[in-house]
């Protein structure tokens, strides 16, 4: 078992689709999003043998998302880009396969719960929000790994 600090840098691309209608006016988004994030978390890693590990890392993630949107008010339409910043609590659970003691690949699941949502420096009120993410990445070990 290893106990340490997990840090991560991630880039994501995807399509978010949502639509809100209020009194006949709608705000919709179904364009590709771009997201950049940095995570820092204490981590516990269980080494099953020299090549395999599973880990749990509850932490804080700092993402920035750029999304395109379209707003309709009757016959008037406008569109643009939004820059959203939302620090979130994350719970990361995953598996690592080690090629060497230093380099491996990992795959896992991350649950994210936003602590706040900011658009251009202004706080945005939300009733509830969370994210579910599956990922594949590169794992680097900078310390001693207690492989069996």
Short mmCIF file of C-alpha atoms in Angstrom, two decimals:
data_model
loop_
_atom_site.label_atom_id
_atom_site.label_comp_id
_atom_site.label_asym_id
_atom_site.label_seq_id
_atom_site.Cartn_x
_atom_site.Cartn_y
_atom_site.Cartn_z
CA UNK A 1 0.00 0.00 0.00
CA UNK A 2 1.20 3.50 -0.85
CA UNK A 3 -0.08 6.76 0.58
CA UNK A 4 0.80 9.97 -1.20
CA UNK A 5 -0.28 13.03 -3.12
CA UNK A 6 -1.92 12.68 -6.50
CA UNK A 7 -1.82 15.53 -9.01
CA UNK A 8 -3.35 15.51 -12.45
CA UNK A 9 -3.62 17.74 -15.50
CA UNK A 10 -6.40 16.90 -17.91
CA UNK A 11 -7.74 18.08 -21.25
CA UNK A 12 -11.18 17.05 -22.38
CA UNK A 13 -13.32 17.39 -25.44
CA UNK A 14 -16.92 16.35 -25.72
CA UNK A 15 -20.43 17.39 -26.48
CA UNK A 16 -22.76 18.64 -23.80
CA UNK A 17 -26.40 18.89 -24.75
CA UNK A 18 -28.85 20.81 -22.63
CA UNK A 19 -31.88 23.02 -23.14
CA UNK A 20 -33.80 25.22 -20.72
CA UNK A 21 -37.13 26.82 -21.67
CA UNK A 22 -38.74 29.60 -19.63
CA UNK A 23 -41.97 31.26 -20.81
CA UNK A 24 -41.34 30.25 -24.43
CA UNK A 25 -37.74 31.48 -24.46
CA UNK A 26 -34.95 28.94 -24.63
CA UNK A 27 -31.25 28.64 -23.91
CA UNK A 28 -29.62 25.63 -25.53
CA UNK A 29 -26.18 24.16 -26.00
CA UNK A 30 -25.23 21.16 -28.09
CA UNK A 31 -21.85 22.23 -29.41
CA UNK A 32 -18.51 20.62 -28.58
CA UNK A 33 -16.98 21.74 -25.29
CA UNK A 34 -13.33 22.10 -24.38
CA UNK A 35 -12.19 21.64 -20.79
CA UNK A 36 -8.87 22.03 -19.00
CA UNK A 37 -8.41 20.98 -15.38
CA UNK A 38 -5.89 20.56 -12.58
CA UNK A 39 -6.49 18.19 -9.64
CA UNK A 40 -4.71 17.77 -6.33
CA UNK A 41 -5.69 14.96 -3.96
CA UNK A 42 -4.37 12.75 -1.19
CA UNK A 43 -4.29 9.19 -2.55
CA UNK A 44 -4.22 5.64 -1.28
CA UNK A 45 -2.87 3.06 -3.70
CA UNK A 46 -3.06 -0.69 -3.22
CA UNK A 47 -0.34 -2.54 -5.15
CA UNK A 48 -1.60 -5.97 -6.13
CA UNK A 49 1.83 -6.97 -7.47
CA UNK A 50 4.67 -5.32 -9.39
CA UNK A 51 2.48 -4.43 -12.41
CA UNK A 52 -1.03 -3.75 -11.02
CA UNK A 53 -2.46 -1.14 -8.64
CA UNK A 54 -5.86 0.19 -7.68
CA UNK A 55 -6.29 3.61 -6.08
CA UNK A 56 -8.73 6.00 -4.40
CA UNK A 57 -8.12 9.75 -4.41
CA UNK A 58 -10.64 12.25 -2.94
CA UNK A 59 -9.55 15.76 -3.83
CA UNK A 60 -10.17 19.17 -5.35
CA UNK A 61 -10.24 19.85 -9.11
CA UNK A 62 -9.97 23.28 -10.75
CA UNK A 63 -11.52 23.10 -14.24
CA UNK A 64 -12.12 25.75 -16.90
CA UNK A 65 -14.76 24.92 -19.53
CA UNK A 66 -15.36 26.73 -22.80
CA UNK A 67 -18.78 26.03 -24.31
CA UNK A 68 -20.83 27.52 -27.14
CA UNK A 69 -24.46 28.47 -26.55
CA UNK A 70 -27.52 29.83 -28.33
CA UNK A 71 -30.27 31.94 -26.77
CA UNK A 72 -33.75 32.39 -28.32
CA UNK A 73 -36.19 35.11 -27.22
CA UNK A 74 -39.21 34.83 -29.49
CA UNK A 75 -37.87 35.52 -33.01
CA UNK A 76 -34.52 36.89 -31.77
CA UNK A 77 -31.52 34.56 -31.54
CA UNK A 78 -28.01 35.16 -30.27
CA UNK A 79 -25.04 32.91 -29.72
CA UNK A 80 -21.57 33.00 -28.25
CA UNK A 81 -19.09 31.27 -25.99
CA UNK A 82 -19.14 30.91 -22.23
CA UNK A 83 -16.11 30.45 -19.98
CA UNK A 84 -17.08 28.59 -16.83
CA UNK A 85 -14.84 28.01 -13.81
CA UNK A 86 -16.10 25.65 -11.13
CA UNK A 87 -13.82 24.24 -8.43
CA UNK A 88 -15.18 20.84 -7.48
CA UNK A 89 -14.76 18.07 -4.95
CA UNK A 90 -13.81 14.86 -6.75
CA UNK A 91 -13.70 11.20 -5.85
CA UNK A 92 -11.39 9.32 -8.18
CA UNK A 93 -11.28 5.50 -8.27
CA UNK A 94 -9.09 3.68 -10.77
CA UNK A 95 -6.65 1.02 -11.93
CA UNK A 96 -3.01 1.39 -12.98
CA UNK A 97 -0.87 -0.93 -15.07
CA UNK A 98 2.85 -0.23 -14.59
CA UNK A 99 5.32 -0.74 -17.45
CA UNK A 100 8.17 0.28 -15.14
CA UNK A 101 8.32 1.54 -11.55
CA UNK A 102 8.10 5.07 -13.02
CA UNK A 103 5.68 4.80 -15.99
CA UNK A 104 2.22 3.28 -16.37
CA UNK A 105 -1.25 3.76 -17.76
CA UNK A 106 -4.38 4.29 -15.72
CA UNK A 107 -8.12 4.09 -16.25
CA UNK A 108 -10.83 5.06 -13.86
CA UNK A 109 -14.01 6.81 -12.84
CA UNK A 110 -14.32 10.29 -11.35
CA UNK A 111 -17.33 11.74 -9.58
CA UNK A 112 -17.28 15.54 -9.35
CA UNK A 113 -19.45 17.83 -7.22
CA UNK A 114 -19.01 21.57 -7.95
CA UNK A 115 -18.28 23.76 -4.93
CA UNK A 116 -19.26 26.91 -6.88
CA UNK A 117 -19.91 27.90 -10.48
CA UNK A 118 -18.41 31.10 -11.89
CA UNK A 119 -19.03 32.70 -15.28
CA UNK A 120 -16.70 35.59 -16.08
CA UNK A 121 -16.07 36.23 -12.37
CA UNK A 122 -19.77 36.18 -11.42
CA UNK A 123 -21.25 33.39 -9.33
CA UNK A 124 -23.99 31.39 -11.04
CA UNK A 125 -26.73 29.89 -8.88
CA UNK A 126 -27.50 26.19 -9.50
CA UNK A 127 -30.02 23.88 -7.87
CA UNK A 128 -27.74 20.86 -8.18
CA UNK A 129 -24.88 19.69 -10.35
CA UNK A 130 -22.42 16.82 -10.56
CA UNK A 131 -20.28 15.10 -13.18
CA UNK A 132 -19.51 11.49 -14.01
CA UNK A 133 -16.35 10.86 -16.00
CA UNK A 134 -14.56 7.79 -17.27
CA UNK A 135 -10.96 8.34 -18.34
CA UNK A 136 -7.74 6.79 -19.63
CA UNK A 137 -4.38 8.43 -18.94
CA UNK A 138 -0.66 8.17 -18.28
CA UNK A 139 0.58 7.54 -14.73
CA UNK A 140 3.96 8.74 -13.50
CA UNK A 141 5.44 7.68 -10.17
CA UNK A 142 7.91 10.19 -8.74
CA UNK A 143 8.59 8.46 -5.44
CA UNK A 144 9.20 4.95 -4.16
CA UNK A 145 6.45 2.53 -5.06
CA UNK A 146 6.02 -0.38 -2.66
CA UNK A 147 5.38 -3.02 -5.33
CA UNK A 148 5.27 -6.60 -4.13
#
